[in-house]
PDB file of C-alpha atoms in Angstrom:
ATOM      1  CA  UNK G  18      16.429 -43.963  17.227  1.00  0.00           C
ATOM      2  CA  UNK G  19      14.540 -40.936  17.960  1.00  0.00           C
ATOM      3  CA  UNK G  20      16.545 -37.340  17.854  1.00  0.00           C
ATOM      4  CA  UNK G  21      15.045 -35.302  21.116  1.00  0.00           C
ATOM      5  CA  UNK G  22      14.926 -31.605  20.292  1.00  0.00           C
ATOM      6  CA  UNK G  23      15.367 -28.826  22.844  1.00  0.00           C
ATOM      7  CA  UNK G  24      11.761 -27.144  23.009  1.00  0.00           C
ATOM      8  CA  UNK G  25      13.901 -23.291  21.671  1.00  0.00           C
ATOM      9  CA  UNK G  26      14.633 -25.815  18.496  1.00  0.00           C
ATOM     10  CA  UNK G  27      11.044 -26.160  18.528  1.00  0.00           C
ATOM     11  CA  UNK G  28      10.111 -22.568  18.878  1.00  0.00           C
ATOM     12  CA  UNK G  29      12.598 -21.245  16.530  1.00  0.00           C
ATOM     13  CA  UNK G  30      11.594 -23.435  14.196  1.00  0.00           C
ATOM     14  CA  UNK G  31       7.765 -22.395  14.592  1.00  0.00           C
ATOM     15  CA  UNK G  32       8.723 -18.763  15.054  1.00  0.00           C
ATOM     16  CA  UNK G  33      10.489 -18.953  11.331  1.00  0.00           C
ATOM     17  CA  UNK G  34       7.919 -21.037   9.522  1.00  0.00           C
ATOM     18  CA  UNK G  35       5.466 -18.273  10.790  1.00  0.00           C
ATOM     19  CA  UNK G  36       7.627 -15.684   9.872  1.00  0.00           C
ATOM     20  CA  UNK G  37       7.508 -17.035   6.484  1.00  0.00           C
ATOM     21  CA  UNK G  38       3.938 -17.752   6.429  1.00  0.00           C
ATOM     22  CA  UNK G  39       3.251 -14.300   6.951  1.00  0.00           C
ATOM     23  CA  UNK G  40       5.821 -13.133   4.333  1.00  0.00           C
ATOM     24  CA  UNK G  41       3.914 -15.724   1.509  1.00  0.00           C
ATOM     25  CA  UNK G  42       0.629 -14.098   2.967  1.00  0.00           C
ATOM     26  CA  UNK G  43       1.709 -10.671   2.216  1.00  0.00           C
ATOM     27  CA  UNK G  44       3.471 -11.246  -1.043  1.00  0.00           C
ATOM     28  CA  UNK G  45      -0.022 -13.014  -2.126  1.00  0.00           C
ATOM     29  CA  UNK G  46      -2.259 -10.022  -0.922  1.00  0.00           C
ATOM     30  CA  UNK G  47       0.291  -7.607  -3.070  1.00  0.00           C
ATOM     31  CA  UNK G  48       0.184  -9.851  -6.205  1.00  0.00           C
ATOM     32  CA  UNK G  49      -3.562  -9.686  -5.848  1.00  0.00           C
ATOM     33  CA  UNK G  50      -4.005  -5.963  -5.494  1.00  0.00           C
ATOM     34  CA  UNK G  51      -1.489  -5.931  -8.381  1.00  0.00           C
ATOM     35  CA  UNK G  52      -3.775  -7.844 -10.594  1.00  0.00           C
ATOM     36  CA  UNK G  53      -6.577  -5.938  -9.817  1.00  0.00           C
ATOM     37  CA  UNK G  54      -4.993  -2.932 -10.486  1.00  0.00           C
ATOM     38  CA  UNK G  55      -3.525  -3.993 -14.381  1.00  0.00           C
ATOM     39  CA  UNK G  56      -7.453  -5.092 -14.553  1.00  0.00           C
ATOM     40  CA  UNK G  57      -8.812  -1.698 -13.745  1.00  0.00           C
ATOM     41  CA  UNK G  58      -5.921  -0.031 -16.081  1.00  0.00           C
ATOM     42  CA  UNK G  59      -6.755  -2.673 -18.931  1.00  0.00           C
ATOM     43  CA  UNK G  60     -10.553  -2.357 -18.327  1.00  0.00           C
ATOM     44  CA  UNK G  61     -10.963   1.610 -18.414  1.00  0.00           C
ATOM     45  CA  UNK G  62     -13.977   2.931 -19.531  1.00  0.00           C
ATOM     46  CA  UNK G  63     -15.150   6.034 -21.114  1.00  0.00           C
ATOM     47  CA  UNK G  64     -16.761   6.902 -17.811  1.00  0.00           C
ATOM     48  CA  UNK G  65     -14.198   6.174 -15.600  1.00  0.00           C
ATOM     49  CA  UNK G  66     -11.889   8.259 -17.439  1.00  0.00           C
ATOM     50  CA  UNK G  67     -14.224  11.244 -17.068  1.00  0.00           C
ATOM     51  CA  UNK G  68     -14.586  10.739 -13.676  1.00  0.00           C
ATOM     52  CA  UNK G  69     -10.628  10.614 -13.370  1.00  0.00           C
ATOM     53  CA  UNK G  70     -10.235  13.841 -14.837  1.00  0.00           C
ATOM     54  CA  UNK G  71     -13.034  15.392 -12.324  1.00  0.00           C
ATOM     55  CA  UNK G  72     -10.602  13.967  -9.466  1.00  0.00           C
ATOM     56  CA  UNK G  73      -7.780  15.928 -10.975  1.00  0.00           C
ATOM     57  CA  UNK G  74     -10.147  19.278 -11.304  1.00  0.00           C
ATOM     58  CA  UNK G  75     -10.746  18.485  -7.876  1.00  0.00           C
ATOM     59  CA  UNK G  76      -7.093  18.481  -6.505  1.00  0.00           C
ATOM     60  CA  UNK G  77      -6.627  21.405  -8.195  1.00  0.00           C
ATOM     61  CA  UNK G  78      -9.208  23.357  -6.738  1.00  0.00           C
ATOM     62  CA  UNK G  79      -8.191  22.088  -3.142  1.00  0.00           C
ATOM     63  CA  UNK G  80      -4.843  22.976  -4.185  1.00  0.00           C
ATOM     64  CA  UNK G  81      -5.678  26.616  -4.244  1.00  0.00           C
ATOM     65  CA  UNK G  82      -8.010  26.919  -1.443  1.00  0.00           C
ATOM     66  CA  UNK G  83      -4.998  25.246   0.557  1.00  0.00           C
ATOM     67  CA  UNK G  84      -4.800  27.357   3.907  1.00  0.00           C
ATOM     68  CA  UNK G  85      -1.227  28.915   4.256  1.00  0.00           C
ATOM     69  CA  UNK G  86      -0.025  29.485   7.930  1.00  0.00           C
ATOM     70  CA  UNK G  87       1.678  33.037   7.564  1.00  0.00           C
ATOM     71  CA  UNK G  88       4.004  31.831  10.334  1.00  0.00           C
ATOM     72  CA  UNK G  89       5.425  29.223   7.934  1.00  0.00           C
ATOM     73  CA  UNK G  90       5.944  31.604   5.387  1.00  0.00           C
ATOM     74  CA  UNK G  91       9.680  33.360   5.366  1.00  0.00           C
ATOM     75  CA  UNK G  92       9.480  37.086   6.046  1.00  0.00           C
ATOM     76  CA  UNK G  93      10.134  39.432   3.867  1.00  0.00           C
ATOM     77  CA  UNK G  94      13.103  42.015   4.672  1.00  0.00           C
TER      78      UNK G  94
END
């Protein structure tokens, strides 16, 4: 004999195997860009490093060309 289910059974049921589906998705996608971050660490090259540090000269320099609004400045008595 044959259980009937009521069609929100149905969509509940579909609505949380989705809901996990998307949650395995996700977690996959993350482990990926995990691993192929440890690759890039493990795999650094002379060349990369140099251009690592020229990132960091650059951040610096934006750093102090930064534009300060004098209005969020406090003023001074």
């Amino acid at each position: 004999m044959q259980v009937r289910r009521s069609k929100t059974r149905r969509r509940e049921a579909l609505g949380a195997l989705a809901v996990g589906a998307m949650a395995g998705g996700a977690m996959a996608v993350g482990a990926l860009a995990v691993g192929r971050m440890a690759i890039g660490f493990l795999s650094i090259g002379r060349s990369r490093i140099r251009r690592l540090e020229i990132d960091e000269l650059d951040v610096k320099r934006l750093r102090v060309h930064e534009v300060v609004d004098p209005r969020d400045e406090p003023a001074d008595p």
